[in-house]
């Protein structure tokens, strides 16, 4: 999934930084990815550590992580379920079609009419199977994650859901194909949460804490609201031109609050090693981060050059360069 701040392309840099600090064997370590987003960083550690703890306060991210991190043993017959869902007749009275497709009467065009009707049909069937206990939680989240990723591929947006396009773009005209969200199988159990990082941190402990908070004012709840709407599928009155639900606002996106929030997180963390990804255009400066982290133990910094995410290149956002400096701030916490 094309995701703001995704570490898909940076995961090798992050992992090699972690290994160089902590050592070659992580098999008895608990690693927490507390701003997990797509879950890509936790996924890259899943088979190599004792346990991954994944968390994000957006519900769509929780769904993805329940599947990619939480699911760890083989689920039989998933292809039969996927085929059955792909073959469903479409539904023209569902929430997505009525509120986010042109034909549904809302004037919004986040999906083609046909894809909107199929998203509703599949979403309703997954819920029905789960409520009637035909499927257990692991399968439920696997199917929901498959739907989120498949719907995202045919979304009629420039990249995020803050706006839709006036004309249906070619990729959004294609018929949605429900593709399985395949997860890695391994022996160990993992944990997945859907909480504010600053609350969760007071309740967990482990060895390696990976932090990847938002860098700027752009709220994920607004930019990915359609994914939350498909994932939750609850009834609400969509607001304004883009059909926004009420959404949670992260203090990490607030210039006024971010330093206090970040320091609280570091202070309360019961983890020996803390790694923070942040770039040179974030709300906190490199010096801000260093000054806070240094108070709590031994600090170091690793950096690499990185190609900017495509949604950050649009006309409203003027940037001098096409690359950013990506940092991993490192803290070995004393007394953790
Ligand atoms: C930069 S993204 C993480 C990207 C992720 N590492 C990846 O590669 O997909 C930041 C994430 O932090 C989440 N977030 C923002 N504020 C949060 C908070 N207070 N507690 C937990 N998660 C939060 C957002 O929903 C978003 O998914």
Coordinates of C-alpha atoms and ligand atoms in Angstrom, one line a residue:
X1 CA 0.0 0.0 0.0
X2 CA 1.2 3.5 -0.9
X3 CA 1.3 5.0 2.6
X4 CA 2.6 8.3 3.9
X5 CA 5.8 7.6 5.8
X6 CA 5.9 4.0 4.7
X7 CA 9.2 2.3 5.6
X8 CA 8.9 -0.2 2.9
X9 CA 12.0 1.1 1.1
X10 CA 13.8 1.9 4.3
X11 CA 13.2 -1.3 6.2
X12 CA 16.7 -2.7 5.3
X13 CA 18.4 0.4 6.6
X14 CA 16.3 0.3 9.8
X15 CA 17.0 -3.4 10.3
X16 CA 20.7 -3.2 9.7
X17 CA 20.8 -0.2 12.2
X18 CA 19.0 -2.3 14.8
X19 CA 21.2 -5.3 14.3
X20 CA 24.4 -3.2 14.4
X21 CA 23.4 -1.9 17.8
X22 CA 21.7 -4.9 19.5
X23 CA 23.7 -7.7 18.0
X24 CA 23.2 -10.6 15.5
X25 CA 20.8 -12.7 17.4
X26 CA 17.3 -11.2 18.2
X27 CA 15.6 -14.6 18.7
X28 CA 15.0 -13.9 22.4
X29 CA 14.0 -10.3 21.9
X30 CA 10.6 -8.5 22.1
X31 CA 10.3 -5.8 19.4
X32 CA 7.6 -3.2 19.5
X33 CA 6.5 -1.3 16.5
X34 CA 4.2 1.2 18.2
X35 CA 3.3 3.5 15.2
X36 CA 2.9 0.5 12.9
X37 CA 0.9 1.9 9.9
X38 CA 1.1 -0.8 7.3
X39 CA 3.1 -3.1 9.7
X40 CA 6.0 -3.4 7.3
X41 CA 8.7 -2.9 10.0
X42 CA 7.1 -5.4 12.4
X43 CA 6.7 -7.8 9.5
X44 CA 10.4 -7.6 8.7
X45 CA 11.2 -8.7 12.2
X46 CA 8.4 -11.2 12.7
X47 CA 10.3 -14.4 11.9
X48 CA 13.5 -13.4 13.6
X49 CA 12.4 -12.3 17.1
X50 CA 10.6 -13.9 20.1
X51 CA 7.6 -11.5 19.8
X52 CA 6.4 -8.5 17.8
X53 CA 4.1 -6.1 19.5
X54 CA 2.4 -3.9 16.9
X55 CA 0.2 -0.9 17.6
X56 CA -1.4 2.0 15.8
X57 CA -4.4 4.1 16.8
X58 CA -6.0 4.0 13.3
X59 CA -8.4 1.1 13.0
X60 CA -7.5 0.2 9.4
X61 CA -3.9 -0.2 10.6
X62 CA -5.0 -2.4 13.4
X63 CA -6.8 -4.6 10.9
X64 CA -3.7 -4.9 8.7
X65 CA -1.5 -5.7 11.7
X66 CA -4.0 -8.2 13.2
X67 CA -3.5 -10.0 9.9
X68 CA 0.2 -9.5 9.0
X69 CA 1.6 -9.7 12.6
X70 CA -1.2 -11.4 14.7
X71 CA -1.8 -14.2 12.2
X72 CA 1.1 -16.6 12.4
X73 CA -0.2 -20.1 11.7
X74 CA -1.6 -21.5 8.4
X75 CA -5.3 -20.8 7.7
X76 CA -6.8 -23.5 5.6
X77 CA -8.9 -22.9 2.5
X78 CA -8.4 -19.2 2.3
X79 CA -8.6 -19.4 -1.5
X80 CA -12.0 -20.9 -1.3
X81 CA -13.2 -17.9 0.8
X82 CA -11.5 -15.4 -1.5
X83 CA -13.1 -17.0 -4.6
X84 CA -16.5 -17.0 -3.0
X85 CA -16.2 -13.3 -2.1
X86 CA -15.0 -12.4 -5.6
X87 CA -18.0 -14.2 -7.1
X88 CA -20.7 -12.4 -5.0
X89 CA -23.4 -10.4 -6.7
X90 CA -22.8 -6.7 -6.1
X91 CA -25.0 -4.8 -3.7
X92 CA -26.4 -1.4 -4.6
X93 CA -27.8 -0.3 -1.2
X94 CA -24.5 -0.4 0.8
X95 CA -22.8 2.4 2.7
X96 CA -19.8 2.8 0.4
X97 CA -21.8 2.9 -2.8
X98 CA -24.4 5.3 -1.4
X99 CA -21.9 7.7 0.1
X100 CA -18.7 7.5 -1.9
X101 CA -19.7 6.6 -5.5
X102 CA -21.2 8.9 -8.1
X103 CA -24.1 6.6 -9.0
X104 CA -25.1 6.3 -5.3
X105 CA -26.2 9.9 -5.3
X106 CA -23.5 11.5 -3.0
X107 CA -21.6 13.3 -5.8
X108 CA -18.4 11.8 -4.4
X109 CA -16.3 9.5 -6.6
X110 CA -13.8 7.6 -4.5
X111 CA -14.6 4.4 -6.4
X112 CA -16.3 3.4 -9.6
X113 CA -19.9 2.4 -9.1
X114 CA -19.2 -1.2 -9.7
X115 CA -16.3 -1.4 -7.4
X116 CA -18.2 0.5 -4.7
X117 CA -21.0 -2.1 -4.9
X118 CA -18.5 -5.0 -4.7
X119 CA -16.8 -3.5 -1.7
X120 CA -20.2 -3.3 0.1
X121 CA -21.1 -6.9 -1.0
X122 CA -17.7 -8.3 0.2
X123 CA -17.7 -6.2 3.4
X124 CA -21.2 -7.3 4.4
X125 CA -20.5 -11.0 3.7
X126 CA -17.3 -11.0 5.8
X127 CA -19.3 -9.5 8.7
X128 CA -22.1 -12.0 8.3
X129 CA -19.6 -14.9 8.4
X130 CA -17.9 -13.5 11.5
X131 CA -21.1 -12.8 13.4
X132 CA -22.5 -16.2 12.6
X133 CA -19.1 -17.7 13.7
X134 CA -18.5 -19.3 10.4
X135 CA -15.1 -17.7 10.6
X136 CA -12.9 -17.0 13.6
X137 CA -11.0 -13.7 14.3
X138 CA -7.8 -14.7 12.4
X139 CA -9.7 -15.3 9.2
X140 CA -11.9 -12.2 9.7
X141 CA -8.8 -9.9 9.9
X142 CA -7.2 -11.8 7.0
X143 CA -10.2 -11.1 4.8
X144 CA -10.7 -7.5 6.0
X145 CA -7.0 -6.8 5.3
X146 CA -7.4 -8.4 1.9
X147 CA -10.4 -6.1 1.2
X148 CA -8.6 -3.0 2.4
X149 CA -5.6 -3.5 0.2
X150 CA -7.6 -4.6 -2.8
X151 CA -10.0 -1.6 -2.5
X152 CA -7.0 0.8 -2.1
X153 CA -5.6 -0.4 -5.5
X154 CA -8.8 0.8 -7.3
X155 CA -9.4 4.0 -5.3
X156 CA -10.0 7.1 -7.5
X157 CA -7.5 9.3 -5.6
X158 CA -4.2 10.9 -6.4
X159 CA -2.7 8.9 -3.6
X160 CA -4.5 9.6 -0.3
X161 CA -8.2 9.9 0.6
X162 CA -8.1 13.7 1.5
X163 CA -9.7 14.2 -2.0
X164 CA -11.0 12.2 -4.9
X165 CA -10.4 12.8 -8.6
X166 CA -13.1 14.4 -10.8
X167 CA -12.6 11.8 -13.6
X168 CA -12.2 8.1 -12.9
X169 CA -8.5 7.3 -13.5
X170 CA -7.6 4.2 -15.5
X171 CA -6.5 2.1 -12.4
X172 CA -9.9 2.9 -10.7
X173 CA -11.8 1.8 -13.7
X174 CA -10.5 -1.7 -13.4
X175 CA -12.7 -4.3 -11.7
X176 CA -11.6 -4.8 -8.1
X177 CA -10.0 -8.2 -7.6
X178 CA -9.9 -9.4 -4.0
X179 CA -6.3 -10.5 -3.5
X180 CA -5.3 -12.5 -0.4
X181 CA -3.2 -10.5 2.1
X182 CA -0.6 -13.2 2.6
X183 CA 1.1 -13.2 6.0
X184 CA 4.2 -14.9 7.2
X185 CA 3.9 -18.1 9.2
X186 CA 6.1 -18.6 12.3
X187 CA 6.0 -20.4 15.6
X188 CA 5.7 -17.5 18.0
X189 CA 2.7 -15.6 19.1
X190 CA 2.5 -11.8 18.7
X191 CA 0.4 -9.0 20.1
X192 CA -1.5 -6.3 18.3
X193 CA -3.1 -3.1 19.8
X194 CA -5.2 -0.3 18.7
X195 CA -4.3 2.4 21.2
X196 CA -2.6 5.8 21.6
X197 CA 1.1 5.0 21.8
X198 CA 1.5 7.2 24.9
X199 CA -1.1 5.2 26.7
X200 CA 0.1 1.8 25.6
X201 CA 3.7 2.5 26.5
X202 CA 2.7 2.6 30.2
X203 CA 1.4 -1.0 30.0
X204 CA 4.1 -2.9 28.0
X205 CA 7.7 -3.7 28.2
X206 CA 10.3 -5.4 26.0
X207 CA 13.8 -5.1 24.4
X208 CA 13.6 -3.0 21.3
X209 CA 11.1 -0.2 20.7
X210 CA 10.8 1.2 17.2
X211 CA 9.1 4.6 16.8
X212 CA 7.8 6.0 13.6
X213 CA 5.4 8.7 14.5
X214 CA 3.9 11.2 11.9
X215 CA 6.4 13.8 10.9
X216 CA 4.1 16.7 10.0
X217 CA 0.6 18.1 10.5
X218 CA -1.1 15.7 8.1
X219 CA -3.5 13.6 10.2
X220 CA -3.7 9.9 9.1
X221 CA -7.4 9.7 10.2
X222 CA -8.2 12.3 7.5
X223 CA -5.9 11.1 4.8
X224 CA -7.0 7.5 5.1
X225 CA -10.6 7.9 6.2
X226 CA -12.1 5.6 3.6
X227 CA -9.9 2.7 4.8
X228 CA -11.3 3.3 8.3
X229 CA -14.8 3.5 6.9
X230 CA -14.5 0.2 5.1
X231 CA -12.8 -1.5 8.0
X232 CA -15.3 -0.3 10.7
X233 CA -18.3 -0.3 8.4
X234 CA -20.3 1.6 11.0
X235 CA -23.1 4.0 10.3
X236 CA -22.3 7.7 10.5
X237 CA -23.3 10.8 8.6
X238 CA -20.4 11.6 6.2
X239 CA -19.4 15.3 6.4
X240 CA -18.6 17.8 3.7
X241 CA -17.3 17.3 0.2
X242 CA -15.1 14.3 1.0
X243 CA -17.5 12.5 3.4
X244 CA -15.2 12.6 6.4
X245 CA -16.3 10.8 9.6
X246 CA -15.2 12.2 13.0
X247 CA -11.6 11.2 13.4
X248 CA -9.0 11.1 16.1
X249 CA -6.2 13.7 16.0
X250 CA -2.7 12.8 16.8
X251 CA -0.7 15.1 19.1
X252 CA 2.4 14.0 17.1
X253 CA 0.9 16.1 14.2
X254 CA 0.8 19.3 16.4
X255 CA 3.7 21.6 16.5
X256 CA 2.6 22.8 20.0
X257 CA 2.3 19.3 21.5
X258 CA 4.8 17.1 19.8
X259 CA 7.8 17.7 22.0
X260 CA 6.0 17.1 25.2
X261 CA 4.3 14.0 23.8
X262 CA 7.5 12.6 22.5
X263 CA 9.4 13.1 25.7
X264 CA 6.6 11.4 27.7
X265 CA 6.9 8.4 25.4
X266 CA 10.6 8.1 25.8
X267 CA 10.4 8.7 29.6
X268 CA 7.8 6.0 30.1
X269 CA 9.3 3.4 27.8
X270 CA 10.4 0.2 29.5
X271 CA 12.6 -1.0 26.6
X272 CA 16.4 -1.1 26.6
X273 CA 16.8 0.1 23.0
X274 CA 14.8 2.7 21.3
X275 CA 15.0 3.5 17.6
X276 CA 13.2 6.5 16.1
X277 CA 12.7 7.1 12.4
X278 CA 12.3 10.8 11.5
X279 CA 13.3 12.9 8.6
X280 CA 14.9 16.3 8.3
X281 CA 11.6 18.1 7.5
X282 CA 9.7 17.0 10.5
X283 CA 8.0 19.1 13.3
X284 CA 10.8 18.1 15.6
X285 CA 14.4 19.1 14.6
X286 CA 17.3 16.7 14.9
X287 CA 18.6 18.7 17.8
X288 CA 15.1 18.6 19.5
X289 CA 15.1 14.8 19.3
X290 CA 18.7 14.5 20.4
X291 CA 18.2 16.8 23.4
X292 CA 15.3 14.8 24.7
X293 CA 16.8 11.3 24.0
X294 CA 20.1 12.2 25.6
X295 CA 18.4 12.8 28.9
X296 CA 17.5 9.1 29.2
X297 CA 20.7 7.3 28.2
X298 CA 23.3 6.8 25.5
X299 CA 22.4 8.5 22.2
X300 CA 23.6 7.9 18.6
X301 CA 22.4 8.8 15.1
X302 CA 22.3 7.0 11.8
X303 CA 21.2 8.5 8.5
X304 CA 20.5 7.8 4.8
X305 CA 19.3 9.7 1.8
X306 CA 15.8 8.8 0.7
X307 CA 13.5 9.5 -2.3
X308 CA 10.4 11.5 -1.3
X309 CA 6.9 9.8 -1.1
X310 CA 4.9 10.8 -4.2
X311 CA 2.0 12.4 -2.3
X312 CA 4.5 14.9 -0.8
X313 CA 5.3 16.2 -4.3
X314 CA 2.0 17.7 -5.2
X315 CA 1.6 21.3 -6.3
X316 CA 0.5 22.6 -2.9
X317 CA 3.7 21.5 -1.2
X318 CA 6.8 23.2 -2.4
X319 CA 10.0 21.3 -1.8
X320 CA 13.5 22.3 -2.8
X321 CA 14.7 18.7 -3.4
X322 CA 13.3 15.3 -4.3
X323 CA 15.2 13.5 -1.6
X324 CA 15.0 13.8 2.2
X325 CA 17.6 12.9 4.8
X326 CA 16.1 10.0 6.8
X327 CA 17.4 9.5 10.3
X328 CA 17.3 6.7 12.8
X329 CA 17.9 8.1 16.3
X330 CA 19.2 5.5 18.7
X331 CA 18.9 5.4 22.4
X332 CA 20.2 2.8 24.8
X333 CA 18.1 3.6 27.8
X334 CA 19.7 3.6 31.3
X335 CA 17.6 1.9 34.0
X336 CA 15.1 0.4 31.5
Ligands
LIG1 C1 4.9 7.4 9.7 S1 3.4 6.4 9.9 C2 4.1 4.8 10.2 C3 4.5 4.1 9.0 C4 4.9 2.7 9.2 N1 6.2 2.5 9.9 C5 4.9 1.9 7.9 O1 6.0 1.7 7.3 O2 3.8 1.7 7.3 C6 2.8 7.0 11.5 C7 1.7 6.1 12.0 O3 1.5 6.6 13.4 C8 0.1 6.5 13.6 N2 -0.2 7.3 14.8 C9 -0.3 8.7 14.8 N3 -0.4 9.1 16.1 C10 -0.4 8.0 16.9 C11 -0.5 7.8 18.3 N4 -0.7 8.9 19.1 N5 -0.5 6.6 18.8 C12 -0.4 5.5 17.9 N6 -0.3 5.6 16.6 C13 -0.3 6.9 16.1 C14 -0.6 6.8 12.3 O4 -1.9 6.3 12.3 C15 0.4 6.2 11.3 O5 0.0 5.0 10.9

